[in-house]
């Protein structure tokens, strides 16, 4: 009697604390614990209430069939199910235990539950983090895990050149569909090369081999990937799109992603994918061990920031061409490109001094050779009072100098009124204004109309793809029409072949710039035209 009394107490304790229920052989609920009542938010049950009523309709038949099949075999069923009620839904892990009488017939089921809703929710969040919803590709989460698992020393990052132009011109849905088509094509191609692709963000993708591939082989596969993609046209909506990409590859035992990002920034400067930019860990560490600030300081003191000049040719014999001033740092008889030092300089007060040095040299060269020279200005320059005052002084004192100020990053500033005020004062003092790296999009067009620059420089990726990509050609033709309406001359950058040069001349583009026209040089020519 004592043992029976204790057993009842144990059962009562278990039933009050646990999520459990007892079912008839037909599946109707005979009893349900208080905890399960609260979980399902129900207060009254009829004896004829079927347990299946609380199973989500999408899983109802599969769960009941599985429990029945297990009991027919005399087995316990273990599985996951989705309990549904009027006010809430819960994922539960469930054990369905069949109980039999002395005659061997099924008398009832005992169901024990464990609420795993939070686990499922966290798993869903993890899945969302692991896989990109637009492309279906794995994301940075899996990339970092796979890097450790494979132990590879090679990683590449690729960027779709000026992807935003497609999205702005055709719409966001077109952009997403283009990313999807590219991802599907790239995944299939790279799978045969034993390379996995991941979406990092926006139009940035990472690639790693699925085994410890040697760097030369990996680089060869990347080059093959680029060349094949260059000949491919992706079908999106009713358009055929020829994409151009930049690829950077990092090689090292540590920080491969950082190495590849560094290589990509170099690759984006060069509009040719027929070589893959590679950064090795040893070179990266050596390069980044350079303390650029003392070098920048001494270069300013010793006047070792020098201008290179790249010709911009006019296609109209009645209008002269001009030059663009490009800064270099002269270090031990070697002229260093701005990609090495300018980002560091921008974090210091020396950046504006470099800008003023470029302007000062441009003024003297313009007066000496009687040619117009353009100087690049960032928003940081325009927001610097000392730099703006210096520009006003130069224009007022050097009337014979022909200066054009190319403004970059116009879409990155919210306070566009300062840009407008700067442009108005420059024009009043005899200077001219150009907008650099112009793409497409409502914000850019509205600012183009309000600023009315003297020159508009078309983004280089549009020019680069104009012969192979109908979308790039459409964007260019649209910009030509708008600029002719507004009477704004167009400058096409990155003219690197005779075919592109001929096409742009046929389109009556007013100015051309690129290696086909002329490379940057410390000297200018009086016979530019």
XYZ file of C-alpha atoms in Angstrom:
529
model
C 0.000 0.000 0.000
C 2.815 2.342 0.955
C 4.591 1.774 -2.375
C 1.352 2.319 -4.301
C 0.748 5.558 -2.379
C 4.252 6.839 -3.183
C 3.859 5.830 -6.811
C 0.692 7.921 -7.111
C 2.529 10.901 -5.633
C 5.370 10.480 -8.115
C 2.880 10.309 -10.972
C 1.005 13.397 -9.756
C 4.272 15.335 -9.408
C 5.405 14.315 -12.888
C 2.056 15.109 -14.453
C 1.835 18.555 -12.874
C 5.345 19.574 -13.902
C 5.771 17.912 -17.301
C 4.271 18.676 -20.682
C 2.372 15.459 -21.170
C -0.932 14.018 -22.333
C -2.742 10.688 -22.475
C -4.615 9.663 -25.597
C -7.115 6.954 -26.360
C -6.151 4.394 -29.030
C -8.269 6.472 -31.430
C -6.127 9.566 -30.695
C -8.621 11.477 -28.523
C -7.290 13.341 -25.491
C -8.167 11.652 -22.176
C -6.077 13.876 -19.996
C -3.617 16.766 -20.335
C -1.186 18.193 -17.758
C -1.591 21.726 -16.437
C 1.689 22.734 -18.072
C 0.458 21.601 -21.481
C -2.851 23.407 -20.893
C -0.881 26.626 -20.351
C 1.373 26.016 -23.322
C -1.598 25.585 -25.650
C -3.568 28.323 -23.872
C -6.722 26.191 -23.507
C -9.053 25.963 -20.511
C -11.524 23.202 -21.353
C -11.312 19.943 -23.283
C -13.980 17.502 -24.279
C -13.150 13.840 -24.111
C -13.819 13.594 -27.818
C -11.214 16.243 -28.701
C -8.700 14.718 -31.087
C -5.054 15.416 -30.386
C -4.525 15.995 -34.122
C -6.612 19.182 -33.772
C -3.566 20.819 -32.146
C -1.153 19.732 -34.846
C -0.413 22.298 -37.532
C -2.325 21.374 -40.667
C 0.852 21.186 -42.761
C 2.263 18.425 -40.509
C -0.922 16.773 -39.189
C -1.144 13.752 -41.451
C 2.578 12.948 -41.478
C 2.806 13.014 -37.643
C -0.327 10.934 -36.975
C 0.692 8.393 -39.629
C 4.174 8.113 -38.119
C 2.824 7.580 -34.578
C 0.373 4.929 -35.817
C 3.038 3.081 -37.779
C 5.357 3.031 -34.744
C 2.611 1.726 -32.418
C 1.600 -0.957 -34.928
C 5.162 -2.209 -34.669
C 5.113 -1.919 -30.888
C 7.631 0.922 -30.967
C 7.889 4.355 -29.361
C 7.810 7.320 -31.749
C 10.321 10.167 -31.379
C 10.034 13.251 -33.495
C 9.437 16.965 -33.861
C 5.976 18.471 -34.252
C 4.315 21.865 -34.429
C 1.542 22.456 -31.875
C -0.968 25.060 -32.933
C -3.657 26.817 -30.889
C -5.752 29.956 -31.153
C -3.185 32.251 -29.540
C 0.237 30.652 -30.053
C 2.268 28.043 -31.846
C 5.114 25.955 -30.472
C 7.678 23.585 -31.859
C 8.047 20.565 -29.558
C 10.142 17.468 -29.416
C 7.721 14.606 -28.703
C 7.890 11.030 -27.485
C 4.735 8.952 -28.118
C 4.733 5.813 -25.950
C 2.099 3.133 -26.664
C 0.736 1.257 -23.589
C -0.776 -2.218 -23.911
C -3.138 -4.198 -21.687
C -2.608 -7.753 -20.434
C -4.487 -8.942 -23.488
C -1.895 -7.325 -25.747
C -4.240 -4.688 -27.161
C -3.344 -0.980 -27.257
C -5.022 0.807 -24.351
C -3.645 4.336 -24.656
C -0.746 6.593 -25.684
C 1.354 8.668 -23.332
C 2.805 11.757 -25.022
C 5.767 13.595 -23.476
C 6.735 16.984 -24.888
C 9.713 19.323 -24.710
C 9.201 22.881 -25.903
C 11.971 23.655 -28.411
C 10.450 26.798 -29.958
C 13.397 28.946 -28.960
C 15.864 26.432 -30.375
C 13.984 26.354 -33.679
C 13.807 30.157 -33.763
C 17.542 30.466 -33.158
C 18.189 27.817 -35.789
C 16.080 29.781 -38.278
C 18.060 32.905 -37.485
C 21.264 30.976 -38.017
C 19.980 29.658 -41.343
C 19.073 33.208 -42.380
C 22.565 34.326 -41.426
C 24.165 31.392 -43.245
C 22.307 31.712 -46.544
C 21.601 34.809 -48.558
C 17.883 35.125 -49.436
C 18.493 36.832 -52.809
C 21.111 34.494 -54.282
C 20.750 31.380 -52.121
C 24.517 31.384 -51.626
C 26.241 30.764 -48.322
C 27.319 33.932 -46.523
C 30.259 35.177 -44.487
C 29.240 32.894 -41.589
C 29.939 29.730 -43.608
C 32.931 31.346 -45.325
C 34.794 31.831 -42.039
C 33.916 28.304 -40.883
C 34.989 26.755 -44.200
C 38.266 28.688 -44.143
C 39.147 27.022 -40.840
C 37.885 23.622 -41.939
C 39.712 23.523 -45.282
C 42.851 25.305 -44.083
C 43.330 26.995 -47.455
C 45.774 29.850 -47.909
C 43.921 31.257 -50.943
C 40.848 33.476 -50.973
C 39.460 35.780 -53.648
C 36.959 38.620 -53.481
C 35.151 39.815 -56.594
C 33.110 42.917 -57.247
C 30.595 43.492 -60.059
C 31.732 46.773 -61.521
C 29.127 49.480 -60.995
C 26.343 47.059 -60.227
C 24.404 49.976 -58.790
C 24.030 51.437 -62.287
C 21.959 48.405 -63.341
C 19.774 48.578 -60.232
C 19.227 52.334 -60.543
C 18.516 52.191 -64.272
C 16.232 49.130 -64.331
C 14.989 48.954 -60.739
C 15.777 46.976 -57.593
C 13.944 43.839 -58.764
C 16.112 43.759 -61.877
C 19.188 44.112 -59.673
C 18.145 41.202 -57.451
C 17.361 39.032 -60.460
C 20.737 39.906 -61.980
C 22.486 38.872 -58.750
C 20.535 35.619 -58.778
C 21.437 34.827 -62.381
C 25.094 35.660 -61.810
C 25.222 33.536 -58.639
C 23.649 30.529 -60.353
C 25.997 30.787 -63.336
C 29.075 31.332 -61.170
C 28.215 28.473 -58.794
C 27.856 26.013 -61.661
C 31.101 27.103 -63.330
C 33.148 27.147 -60.123
C 31.776 23.830 -58.845
C 33.701 22.005 -61.583
C 36.854 23.837 -60.491
C 36.342 22.778 -56.839
C 35.758 26.387 -55.780
C 32.946 27.579 -53.498
C 31.341 31.022 -53.818
C 29.821 33.070 -50.997
C 27.925 36.355 -50.990
C 29.510 38.879 -48.647
C 27.228 41.903 -49.169
C 25.737 43.936 -51.997
C 27.647 42.933 -55.169
C 30.679 41.529 -53.312
C 31.399 37.785 -53.412
C 34.131 35.610 -51.895
C 35.636 32.465 -53.431
C 37.721 29.738 -51.792
C 38.802 26.273 -52.964
C 37.261 23.258 -51.228
C 40.722 21.760 -50.616
C 44.220 23.146 -50.037
C 44.735 24.234 -53.645
C 48.107 25.742 -54.584
C 47.942 29.513 -55.317
C 49.000 29.262 -58.985
C 46.221 26.776 -59.752
C 43.634 28.884 -57.909
C 44.752 32.016 -59.782
C 44.491 30.143 -63.083
C 40.925 29.085 -62.305
C 40.024 32.695 -61.420
C 41.418 33.939 -64.723
C 39.454 31.267 -66.604
C 36.345 32.324 -64.675
C 36.829 35.957 -65.678
C 37.462 35.183 -69.344
C 34.437 32.886 -69.594
C 32.171 35.403 -67.873
C 33.402 38.162 -70.208
C 32.085 36.163 -73.179
C 28.799 35.325 -71.427
C 25.549 37.293 -71.528
C 23.157 36.746 -68.643
C 19.463 36.864 -69.451
C 17.544 39.043 -67.020
C 13.921 40.026 -67.721
C 13.985 40.985 -71.411
C 17.622 42.060 -71.417
C 20.964 40.443 -72.027
C 23.629 41.699 -69.636
C 27.400 41.368 -70.062
C 28.996 41.836 -66.656
C 32.473 43.094 -65.929
C 34.075 42.176 -62.630
C 37.173 43.000 -60.632
C 38.923 40.173 -58.757
C 41.416 40.419 -55.932
C 43.196 37.362 -54.511
C 44.862 37.047 -51.118
C 47.477 34.417 -50.227
C 48.619 33.800 -46.672
C 48.146 31.842 -43.488
C 46.240 34.607 -41.717
C 43.721 37.313 -42.597
C 43.109 35.990 -46.114
C 39.923 38.063 -46.424
C 41.784 41.263 -45.577
C 44.493 40.383 -48.098
C 41.896 39.748 -50.818
C 40.081 43.015 -50.043
C 43.388 44.856 -50.418
C 43.985 43.134 -53.768
C 40.439 43.968 -54.899
C 40.945 47.683 -54.215
C 43.947 47.562 -56.560
C 42.045 45.558 -59.179
C 39.206 48.103 -59.250
C 41.617 50.824 -60.343
C 42.545 48.852 -63.477
C 39.780 48.174 -65.988
C 41.100 44.830 -67.148
C 40.463 41.428 -65.663
C 42.972 39.649 -67.858
C 45.258 39.519 -64.856
C 44.249 38.799 -61.301
C 45.529 41.197 -58.653
C 47.263 39.143 -55.945
C 48.412 40.314 -52.508
C 50.712 38.004 -50.541
C 50.775 38.163 -46.777
C 54.515 38.877 -46.638
C 54.191 41.812 -49.061
C 51.094 43.133 -47.292
C 52.851 43.138 -43.915
C 55.891 44.822 -45.408
C 53.787 47.448 -47.150
C 51.617 48.144 -44.120
C 54.598 48.339 -41.816
C 55.464 51.576 -43.611
C 54.660 54.555 -41.436
C 53.215 56.835 -44.073
C 52.651 59.886 -41.886
C 56.373 60.794 -41.517
C 56.808 60.182 -45.260
C 53.870 62.485 -46.018
C 55.222 65.140 -43.640
C 58.706 65.109 -45.161
C 57.306 65.055 -48.713
C 55.314 68.217 -47.977
C 58.357 69.954 -46.456
C 60.644 68.941 -49.367
C 57.985 69.580 -52.068
C 58.056 65.938 -53.210
C 54.370 65.731 -54.075
C 54.462 66.030 -57.855
C 51.755 66.235 -60.479
C 51.365 63.813 -63.338
C 49.163 64.967 -66.206
C 46.886 62.761 -68.292
C 45.550 64.210 -71.567
C 41.825 64.580 -72.175
C 41.314 64.886 -75.919
C 38.568 66.874 -77.578
C 36.772 65.225 -80.491
C 35.773 68.682 -81.766
C 38.574 70.547 -83.528
C 36.995 73.846 -82.526
C 37.333 73.052 -78.814
C 40.658 72.507 -77.058
C 41.473 69.479 -74.952
C 42.858 69.669 -71.454
C 44.780 67.677 -68.814
C 43.889 66.053 -65.521
C 46.376 66.526 -62.664
C 47.127 63.308 -60.747
C 49.246 63.401 -57.590
C 52.334 61.247 -56.947
C 54.696 61.020 -53.967
C 58.332 61.043 -55.049
C 60.258 58.669 -52.762
C 63.885 57.772 -53.536
C 63.496 58.534 -57.235
C 60.315 56.456 -57.380
C 56.927 58.078 -57.897
C 54.327 56.362 -55.715
C 50.661 56.209 -56.769
C 48.050 57.775 -54.439
C 46.489 54.397 -53.611
C 49.456 53.776 -51.293
C 49.302 56.941 -49.193
C 46.161 58.993 -49.857
C 43.778 57.011 -47.633
C 46.175 57.485 -44.716
C 46.544 61.175 -45.565
C 42.765 61.656 -45.493
C 42.750 60.810 -41.802
C 45.171 63.671 -41.072
C 45.366 67.437 -41.563
C 48.022 66.827 -44.259
C 45.421 65.767 -46.821
C 44.279 69.322 -47.468
C 47.918 70.423 -47.771
C 48.405 67.797 -50.490
C 45.338 69.148 -52.319
C 46.735 72.687 -52.142
C 50.097 71.446 -53.466
C 48.368 69.849 -56.475
C 46.422 73.053 -57.194
C 49.540 75.230 -56.901
C 51.453 73.100 -59.419
C 48.451 72.931 -61.743
C 48.172 76.727 -61.794
C 51.826 77.231 -62.752
C 51.649 74.509 -65.427
C 48.431 75.933 -66.862
C 49.946 79.402 -67.137
C 53.239 78.132 -68.595
C 51.709 75.893 -71.257
C 48.457 77.799 -71.782
C 46.339 74.680 -71.319
C 43.377 73.917 -69.062
C 44.057 71.548 -66.191
C 41.530 69.761 -63.993
C 42.128 69.035 -60.320
C 40.239 66.444 -58.274
C 38.434 67.667 -55.180
C 36.699 65.472 -52.627
C 33.792 66.562 -50.472
C 36.337 66.739 -47.642
C 38.188 69.441 -49.605
C 35.044 71.443 -50.285
C 34.086 71.336 -46.608
C 37.562 72.584 -45.582
C 37.488 76.383 -45.209
C 41.250 76.809 -45.669
C 41.253 74.855 -48.932
C 38.262 76.770 -50.293
C 39.874 80.117 -49.350
C 43.085 79.011 -51.087
C 41.140 78.137 -54.262
C 39.431 81.539 -54.222
C 42.805 83.259 -53.785
C 44.423 81.291 -56.631
C 41.589 82.031 -59.053
C 41.598 85.727 -58.148
C 45.389 86.132 -58.448
C 46.027 83.923 -61.490
C 43.605 85.124 -64.113
C 45.468 83.428 -66.957
C 45.292 79.992 -65.356
C 42.566 77.703 -66.696
C 41.411 75.488 -63.850
C 38.659 72.878 -63.796
C 37.677 71.355 -60.445
C 36.440 67.756 -60.643
C 34.146 67.024 -57.726
C 33.944 63.406 -56.594
C 31.644 61.677 -54.079
C 28.719 64.020 -54.778
C 26.199 61.302 -53.920
C 27.811 60.688 -50.515
C 27.015 64.112 -49.060
C 23.695 65.181 -47.636
C 24.605 68.886 -47.466
C 24.658 69.522 -51.207
C 24.047 73.253 -50.701
C 27.759 73.708 -49.830
C 28.726 72.068 -53.117
C 26.393 74.391 -55.010
C 27.761 77.456 -53.219
C 31.332 76.366 -53.951
C 30.551 75.827 -57.661
C 28.899 79.243 -57.986
C 31.879 81.054 -56.446
C 34.403 79.136 -58.573
C 32.559 80.084 -61.738
C 32.317 83.720 -60.619
C 36.115 83.772 -60.254
C 36.696 82.252 -63.696
C 37.075 78.549 -62.886
C 35.010 75.619 -64.158
C 33.295 72.623 -62.535
C 33.181 68.953 -63.532
C 31.341 66.046 -61.888
C 33.526 62.956 -61.724
C 32.451 59.268 -61.910
C 28.849 60.021 -62.785
C 26.522 57.003 -62.706
C 22.742 56.920 -62.804
C 19.941 57.301 -60.332
C 17.433 59.923 -59.243
C 19.752 61.655 -56.738
C 22.547 61.994 -59.286
C 20.264 63.326 -62.015
C 18.604 65.865 -59.713
C 22.015 67.142 -58.609
C 23.207 67.256 -62.210
C 20.282 69.504 -63.110
C 20.789 71.786 -60.096
C 24.588 72.046 -60.443
C 24.805 72.298 -64.266
C 28.538 71.466 -64.402
C 30.795 72.528 -67.259
C 31.842 68.893 -67.808
C 30.382 65.512 -66.883
C 32.715 62.511 -66.558
C 30.944 59.222 -67.231
C 31.750 56.356 -64.911
C 34.511 54.233 -66.430
C 32.728 50.882 -66.106
C 29.927 52.112 -68.377
C 32.460 53.108 -71.040
C 34.438 49.880 -70.594
C 31.410 47.668 -71.284
C 29.697 49.770 -73.938
C 30.613 47.479 -76.878
C 29.596 44.222 -75.196
C 26.707 45.131 -72.911
C 23.426 46.517 -74.320
C 22.514 47.874 -70.874
C 25.727 49.928 -70.652
C 25.084 51.212 -74.171
C 21.515 52.169 -73.209
C 22.723 53.985 -70.088
C 25.341 55.865 -72.108
C 22.853 56.834 -74.822
C 20.426 58.066 -72.174
C 23.123 60.207 -70.556
C 24.146 61.596 -73.955
C 20.552 62.679 -74.616
C 20.203 64.321 -71.210
C 23.552 66.113 -71.453
C 22.802 67.397 -74.957
C 19.499 68.741 -73.656
C 21.302 70.443 -70.762
C 24.246 71.449 -73.006
C 26.809 69.755 -70.768
C 29.894 68.260 -72.538
C 30.632 64.613 -71.690
C 34.053 63.201 -70.819
C 34.381 59.437 -71.321
C 37.042 57.844 -69.089
C 38.936 54.562 -69.554
C 39.118 54.669 -73.342
C 41.571 51.801 -73.753
C 41.071 50.507 -77.295
C 40.628 51.743 -80.847
C 37.177 50.141 -81.064
C 35.878 51.962 -77.973
C 37.453 55.193 -79.205
C 35.712 54.852 -82.581
C 32.351 54.048 -81.017
C 32.493 57.069 -78.708
C 33.477 59.350 -81.575
C 30.490 58.052 -83.550
C 28.286 58.900 -80.565
C 29.720 62.428 -80.656
C 31.131 62.279 -77.134
C 32.934 65.598 -76.683
C 36.018 64.470 -74.696
C 37.936 61.193 -74.369
C 40.398 60.071 -71.683
C 42.247 56.788 -71.181
C 45.403 54.862 -72.004
C 44.454 54.805 -75.707
C 44.483 58.621 -75.643
C 47.561 58.967 -73.428
C 49.059 57.801 -70.141
C 49.772 60.074 -67.150
C 53.151 61.792 -67.378
C 55.055 64.462 -65.418
C 55.161 66.507 -68.622
C 52.454 68.207 -70.672
C 52.543 68.951 -74.377
C 51.689 72.234 -76.017
C 50.460 70.220 -79.024
C 47.653 68.442 -77.156
C 45.181 69.013 -79.972
